[in-house]
Amino acid sequence: MLKKEKISNKQVILIAVLCIILGISLLGHDYFLAKKDKVYEKMSFELSSMPEEINDNTLNDDGELSDDDEVINNILENESPSDSTQTSKPPSTTITYNYIGYLEIPRIKLKKGFVDINSKDNDVNKNVAIMKDSVYPDIDGSLMVMASHNGTCWNCYFKNLEKLSNNDIINIYYNNVRYTYKLVNIYEVKKTGQVSIYRNSRKTTLALVTCKWGTKDTQVVYIAELDNKQNL
């Protein structure tokens, strides 16, 4: 009986040690994801020169930007949280947001609501975020820039954007109207605190921005132009 009890105690100690090791591993994994999936800090629009990373789709036959093209630098204004507040797990309680519209990408089966641009919940750590100085699609020639994390975190809504290609459909539902965009350009830029948006200023444009999976210094920009709109 004494021998059996001694073995049992050893098993308990072994299980406790294994649980501690597993707990430390999970915490380390969460910390890594939090560090990796941080995206944006501030945004403002201004004209900029064209970096080398731009895809040739934006150029005219002479290899130059056409008169209709705008090159816009975006310094993102939504403050990123500290590492301690950004987690790879969803909140323990269900949160209801006051959505004013929805982003839908049928190709990757994404449908996610977005809140008003001035809402405290317009944050990449809660929702797909609308960048400051964006304009809603009900204005002709507007530019709406949306951002989300890429990775394996629960709020990495843009984790499958890499599956998209030109001519894929992106829908914005806003004010009882469905705005249907077609993807026209995908390009990468270095992650320097700014991200350049290349678009035709005569087109109503949607830009989606996220980090490139597997890198620490690259962002991917998806440019889509309004194809049609339909009252719902």
mmCIF file of C-alpha atoms in Angstrom:
data_model
loop_
_atom_site.group_PDB
_atom_site.id
_atom_site.type_symbol
_atom_site.label_atom_id
_atom_site.label_comp_id
_atom_site.label_asym_id
_atom_site.label_seq_id
_atom_site.Cartn_x
_atom_site.Cartn_y
_atom_site.Cartn_z
ATOM 1 C CA MET A 1 0.000 0.000 0.000
ATOM 2 C CA LEU A 2 2.841 2.380 0.851
ATOM 3 C CA LYS A 3 4.595 1.631 -2.430
ATOM 4 C CA LYS A 4 1.413 2.240 -4.409
ATOM 5 C CA GLU A 5 0.854 5.612 -2.704
ATOM 6 C CA LYS A 6 4.450 6.637 -3.429
ATOM 7 C CA ILE A 7 4.028 5.947 -7.140
ATOM 8 C CA SER A 8 0.790 7.911 -7.162
ATOM 9 C CA ASN A 9 2.505 10.956 -5.674
ATOM 10 C CA LYS A 10 5.184 10.826 -8.364
ATOM 11 C CA GLN A 11 2.508 10.750 -11.022
ATOM 12 C CA VAL A 12 0.819 13.785 -9.496
ATOM 13 C CA ILE A 13 4.105 15.704 -9.464
ATOM 14 C CA LEU A 14 4.821 14.707 -13.083
ATOM 15 C CA ILE A 15 1.365 15.864 -14.226
ATOM 16 C CA ALA A 16 1.803 19.177 -12.382
ATOM 17 C CA VAL A 17 5.173 19.789 -14.068
ATOM 18 C CA LEU A 18 3.727 19.000 -17.496
ATOM 19 C CA CYS A 19 0.819 21.419 -16.882
ATOM 20 C CA ILE A 20 3.252 24.194 -15.933
ATOM 21 C CA ILE A 21 5.326 23.609 -19.072
ATOM 22 C CA LEU A 22 2.179 23.604 -21.238
ATOM 23 C CA GLY A 23 0.955 26.835 -19.624
ATOM 24 C CA ILE A 24 4.280 28.590 -20.251
ATOM 25 C CA SER A 25 4.227 27.420 -23.889
ATOM 26 C CA LEU A 26 0.701 28.768 -24.447
ATOM 27 C CA LEU A 27 1.571 32.133 -22.900
ATOM 28 C CA GLY A 28 4.662 32.367 -25.089
ATOM 29 C CA HIS A 29 2.587 31.531 -28.179
ATOM 30 C CA ASP A 30 0.016 34.232 -27.345
ATOM 31 C CA TYR A 31 2.769 36.780 -26.805
ATOM 32 C CA PHE A 32 4.356 35.939 -30.149
ATOM 33 C CA LEU A 33 1.030 36.331 -31.971
ATOM 34 C CA ALA A 34 0.357 39.634 -30.236
ATOM 35 C CA LYS A 35 3.757 40.967 -31.314
ATOM 36 C CA LYS A 36 3.434 39.611 -34.848
ATOM 37 C CA ASP A 37 -0.099 40.750 -35.557
ATOM 38 C CA LYS A 38 0.238 44.429 -34.583
ATOM 39 C CA VAL A 39 -0.683 46.518 -37.612
ATOM 40 C CA TYR A 40 -1.317 50.235 -37.574
ATOM 41 C CA GLU A 41 -0.915 53.423 -35.596
ATOM 42 C CA LYS A 42 -1.960 56.541 -37.543
ATOM 43 C CA MET A 43 -3.262 57.621 -40.924
ATOM 44 C CA SER A 44 -3.482 60.868 -42.892
ATOM 45 C CA PHE A 45 -3.634 61.431 -46.653
ATOM 46 C CA GLU A 46 -1.101 63.341 -48.710
ATOM 47 C CA LEU A 47 0.351 63.094 -52.226
ATOM 48 C CA SER A 48 3.535 61.098 -52.453
ATOM 49 C CA SER A 49 6.088 59.874 -54.962
ATOM 50 C CA MET A 50 5.865 56.335 -56.270
ATOM 51 C CA PRO A 51 8.039 53.685 -54.571
ATOM 52 C CA GLU A 52 9.635 50.827 -56.493
ATOM 53 C CA GLU A 53 7.259 48.250 -55.009
ATOM 54 C CA ILE A 54 4.231 49.462 -57.012
ATOM 55 C CA ASN A 55 2.679 46.934 -59.370
ATOM 56 C CA ASP A 56 2.878 47.798 -63.092
ATOM 57 C CA ASN A 57 -0.950 47.729 -63.315
ATOM 58 C CA THR A 58 -1.018 51.339 -62.116
ATOM 59 C CA LEU A 59 1.166 52.640 -64.933
ATOM 60 C CA ASN A 60 0.176 53.888 -68.377
ATOM 61 C CA ASP A 61 1.761 52.750 -71.643
ATOM 62 C CA ASP A 62 4.723 55.088 -71.093
ATOM 63 C CA GLY A 63 5.487 53.576 -67.718
ATOM 64 C CA GLU A 64 4.253 56.640 -65.819
ATOM 65 C CA LEU A 65 1.309 57.415 -63.585
ATOM 66 C CA SER A 66 -1.641 58.687 -65.604
ATOM 67 C CA ASP A 67 -3.229 62.073 -64.841
ATOM 68 C CA ASP A 68 -6.124 60.315 -63.132
ATOM 69 C CA ASP A 69 -3.939 58.388 -60.692
ATOM 70 C CA GLU A 70 -3.553 59.467 -57.082
ATOM 71 C CA VAL A 71 -0.680 58.279 -54.955
ATOM 72 C CA ILE A 72 -1.661 58.679 -51.320
ATOM 73 C CA ASN A 73 0.411 58.016 -48.244
ATOM 74 C CA ASN A 74 -1.541 56.771 -45.274
ATOM 75 C CA ILE A 75 -0.235 57.098 -41.736
ATOM 76 C CA LEU A 76 -2.739 55.140 -39.737
ATOM 77 C CA GLU A 77 -4.438 57.023 -36.890
ATOM 78 C CA ASN A 78 -5.997 54.158 -34.931
ATOM 79 C CA GLU A 79 -3.759 53.580 -31.912
ATOM 80 C CA SER A 80 -2.489 50.047 -31.525
ATOM 81 C CA PRO A 81 -2.956 48.617 -28.017
ATOM 82 C CA SER A 82 -0.088 47.553 -25.852
ATOM 83 C CA ASP A 83 1.018 43.941 -26.002
ATOM 84 C CA SER A 84 -0.884 43.153 -22.826
ATOM 85 C CA THR A 85 -4.261 44.135 -24.299
ATOM 86 C CA GLN A 86 -3.968 42.433 -27.696
ATOM 87 C CA THR A 87 -4.662 38.700 -27.451
ATOM 88 C CA SER A 88 -4.992 35.768 -29.809
ATOM 89 C CA LYS A 89 -8.182 34.628 -28.061
ATOM 90 C CA PRO A 90 -11.708 36.085 -28.399
ATOM 91 C CA PRO A 91 -13.284 37.937 -25.459
ATOM 92 C CA SER A 92 -14.851 35.660 -22.864
ATOM 93 C CA THR A 93 -18.198 37.457 -23.216
ATOM 94 C CA THR A 94 -20.186 38.243 -26.347
ATOM 95 C CA ILE A 95 -19.934 41.901 -27.370
ATOM 96 C CA THR A 96 -22.565 43.609 -29.520
ATOM 97 C CA TYR A 97 -21.331 46.393 -31.796
ATOM 98 C CA ASN A 98 -23.431 49.087 -33.440
ATOM 99 C CA TYR A 99 -22.596 48.178 -37.033
ATOM 100 C CA ILE A 100 -23.473 50.684 -39.751
ATOM 101 C CA GLY A 101 -22.537 48.377 -42.626
ATOM 102 C CA TYR A 102 -20.852 45.170 -43.711
ATOM 103 C CA LEU A 103 -17.805 44.133 -45.704
ATOM 104 C CA GLU A 104 -18.360 40.973 -47.750
ATOM 105 C CA ILE A 105 -15.826 39.032 -49.817
ATOM 106 C CA PRO A 106 -17.584 35.990 -51.326
ATOM 107 C CA ARG A 107 -14.379 34.331 -52.575
ATOM 108 C CA ILE A 108 -13.079 33.809 -49.035
ATOM 109 C CA LYS A 109 -16.514 33.670 -47.356
ATOM 110 C CA LEU A 110 -15.867 36.761 -45.265
ATOM 111 C CA LYS A 111 -18.721 38.913 -43.997
ATOM 112 C CA LYS A 112 -17.865 41.280 -41.188
ATOM 113 C CA GLY A 113 -19.601 44.387 -39.882
ATOM 114 C CA PHE A 114 -17.952 47.760 -39.457
ATOM 115 C CA VAL A 115 -18.794 50.592 -37.089
ATOM 116 C CA ASP A 116 -18.837 54.344 -37.657
ATOM 117 C CA ILE A 117 -15.435 55.830 -38.385
ATOM 118 C CA ASN A 118 -15.618 57.945 -35.209
ATOM 119 C CA SER A 119 -16.687 55.091 -32.922
ATOM 120 C CA LYS A 120 -14.399 53.911 -30.126
ATOM 121 C CA ASP A 121 -14.977 50.412 -31.511
ATOM 122 C CA ASN A 122 -13.448 51.357 -34.874
ATOM 123 C CA ASP A 123 -10.297 49.511 -33.896
ATOM 124 C CA VAL A 124 -8.329 46.746 -35.635
ATOM 125 C CA ASN A 125 -8.317 44.780 -32.399
ATOM 126 C CA LYS A 126 -12.122 44.646 -32.340
ATOM 127 C CA ASN A 127 -13.375 44.930 -35.925
ATOM 128 C CA VAL A 128 -12.346 45.550 -39.485
ATOM 129 C CA ALA A 129 -11.312 49.176 -39.028
ATOM 130 C CA ILE A 130 -12.040 52.146 -41.292
ATOM 131 C CA MET A 131 -9.003 54.385 -41.441
ATOM 132 C CA LYS A 132 -9.382 58.043 -40.518
ATOM 133 C CA ASP A 133 -9.961 60.427 -43.463
ATOM 134 C CA SER A 134 -11.672 57.645 -45.409
ATOM 135 C CA VAL A 135 -14.923 58.573 -47.187
ATOM 136 C CA TYR A 136 -17.980 56.303 -47.344
ATOM 137 C CA PRO A 137 -18.886 54.893 -50.785
ATOM 138 C CA ASP A 138 -22.029 56.996 -51.237
ATOM 139 C CA ILE A 139 -19.755 59.827 -52.418
ATOM 140 C CA ASP A 140 -18.574 59.541 -56.033
ATOM 141 C CA GLY A 141 -14.809 59.314 -56.329
ATOM 142 C CA SER A 142 -14.414 58.490 -52.639
ATOM 143 C CA LEU A 143 -11.637 56.420 -51.116
ATOM 144 C CA MET A 144 -12.452 54.054 -48.252
ATOM 145 C CA VAL A 145 -9.473 52.351 -46.593
ATOM 146 C CA MET A 146 -10.103 49.355 -44.329
ATOM 147 C CA ALA A 147 -7.572 47.437 -42.278
ATOM 148 C CA SER A 148 -7.408 44.239 -40.255
ATOM 149 C CA HIS A 149 -4.844 41.855 -38.834
ATOM 150 C CA ASN A 150 -3.395 38.911 -40.714
ATOM 151 C CA GLY A 151 -2.409 35.727 -38.927
ATOM 152 C CA THR A 152 -3.998 33.172 -36.628
ATOM 153 C CA CYS A 153 -5.501 35.465 -33.985
ATOM 154 C CA TRP A 154 -9.282 35.490 -33.455
ATOM 155 C CA ASN A 155 -9.510 39.034 -34.869
ATOM 156 C CA CYS A 156 -7.356 38.350 -37.948
ATOM 157 C CA TYR A 157 -10.247 38.974 -40.339
ATOM 158 C CA PHE A 158 -7.925 39.514 -43.331
ATOM 159 C CA LYS A 159 -6.061 36.214 -42.905
ATOM 160 C CA ASN A 160 -7.324 34.863 -46.256
ATOM 161 C CA LEU A 161 -6.882 37.946 -48.459
ATOM 162 C CA GLU A 162 -3.868 36.270 -50.069
ATOM 163 C CA LYS A 163 -6.329 33.950 -51.867
ATOM 164 C CA LEU A 164 -7.777 36.905 -53.827
ATOM 165 C CA SER A 165 -6.864 37.879 -57.373
ATOM 166 C CA ASN A 166 -7.830 40.618 -59.812
ATOM 167 C CA ASN A 167 -11.535 40.756 -60.789
ATOM 168 C CA ASP A 168 -12.656 39.153 -57.530
ATOM 169 C CA ILE A 169 -15.771 40.784 -56.049
ATOM 170 C CA ILE A 170 -15.876 42.777 -52.807
ATOM 171 C CA ASN A 171 -19.187 44.111 -51.496
ATOM 172 C CA ILE A 172 -19.833 46.959 -49.094
ATOM 173 C CA TYR A 173 -23.345 47.161 -47.612
ATOM 174 C CA TYR A 174 -24.032 50.684 -46.392
ATOM 175 C CA ASN A 175 -27.243 52.734 -45.973
ATOM 176 C CA ASN A 176 -29.402 50.046 -47.652
ATOM 177 C CA VAL A 177 -27.211 49.993 -50.755
ATOM 178 C CA ARG A 178 -24.881 47.231 -51.924
ATOM 179 C CA TYR A 179 -21.717 48.656 -53.466
ATOM 180 C CA THR A 180 -19.985 46.032 -55.591
ATOM 181 C CA TYR A 181 -16.282 46.513 -56.250
ATOM 182 C CA LYS A 182 -13.885 44.585 -58.474
ATOM 183 C CA LEU A 183 -10.324 44.007 -57.379
ATOM 184 C CA VAL A 184 -7.964 45.711 -59.836
ATOM 185 C CA ASN A 185 -4.564 45.730 -58.156
ATOM 186 C CA ILE A 186 -2.576 43.972 -55.441
ATOM 187 C CA TYR A 187 0.839 45.197 -54.361
ATOM 188 C CA GLU A 188 3.266 45.118 -51.467
ATOM 189 C CA VAL A 189 4.951 47.974 -49.628
ATOM 190 C CA LYS A 190 7.531 48.067 -46.896
ATOM 191 C CA LYS A 191 6.186 48.461 -43.365
ATOM 192 C CA THR A 192 7.599 51.816 -42.316
ATOM 193 C CA GLY A 193 4.704 53.395 -40.400
ATOM 194 C CA GLN A 194 3.150 54.538 -43.686
ATOM 195 C CA VAL A 195 1.374 52.752 -46.497
ATOM 196 C CA SER A 196 0.965 54.173 -50.010
ATOM 197 C CA ILE A 197 -2.437 53.904 -51.703
ATOM 198 C CA TYR A 198 -2.388 53.972 -55.514
ATOM 199 C CA ARG A 199 -5.729 54.598 -57.149
ATOM 200 C CA ASN A 200 -7.553 56.375 -59.956
ATOM 201 C CA SER A 201 -9.030 59.514 -58.382
ATOM 202 C CA ARG A 202 -12.019 59.382 -60.769
ATOM 203 C CA LYS A 203 -13.032 55.993 -59.441
ATOM 204 C CA THR A 204 -14.875 55.251 -56.222
ATOM 205 C CA THR A 205 -12.260 53.101 -54.549
ATOM 206 C CA LEU A 206 -11.957 50.606 -51.718
ATOM 207 C CA ALA A 207 -8.521 49.724 -50.322
ATOM 208 C CA LEU A 208 -7.878 46.814 -47.961
ATOM 209 C CA VAL A 209 -4.608 46.792 -46.047
ATOM 210 C CA THR A 210 -2.983 44.083 -43.959
ATOM 211 C CA CYS A 211 0.420 42.712 -43.041
ATOM 212 C CA LYS A 212 1.974 40.006 -45.199
ATOM 213 C CA TRP A 213 1.893 36.653 -43.428
ATOM 214 C CA GLY A 214 5.315 35.345 -42.466
ATOM 215 C CA THR A 215 7.059 38.727 -42.629
ATOM 216 C CA LYS A 216 7.723 41.535 -40.159
ATOM 217 C CA ASP A 217 8.377 44.381 -42.597
ATOM 218 C CA THR A 218 5.858 44.034 -45.456
ATOM 219 C CA GLN A 219 2.254 45.134 -45.965
ATOM 220 C CA VAL A 220 -0.120 44.127 -48.749
ATOM 221 C CA VAL A 221 -2.605 46.562 -50.316
ATOM 222 C CA TYR A 222 -5.681 45.422 -52.276
ATOM 223 C CA ILE A 223 -7.237 48.077 -54.543
ATOM 224 C CA ALA A 224 -10.833 47.619 -55.732
ATOM 225 C CA GLU A 225 -12.933 49.952 -57.889
ATOM 226 C CA LEU A 226 -16.715 50.373 -57.782
ATOM 227 C CA ASP A 227 -18.380 48.309 -60.501
ATOM 228 C CA ASN A 228 -22.055 48.855 -59.670
ATOM 229 C CA LYS A 229 -24.423 49.655 -56.833
ATOM 230 C CA GLN A 230 -27.895 48.370 -56.032
ATOM 231 C CA ASN A 231 -30.585 49.574 -53.647
ATOM 232 C CA LEU A 232 -31.691 46.902 -51.200
#
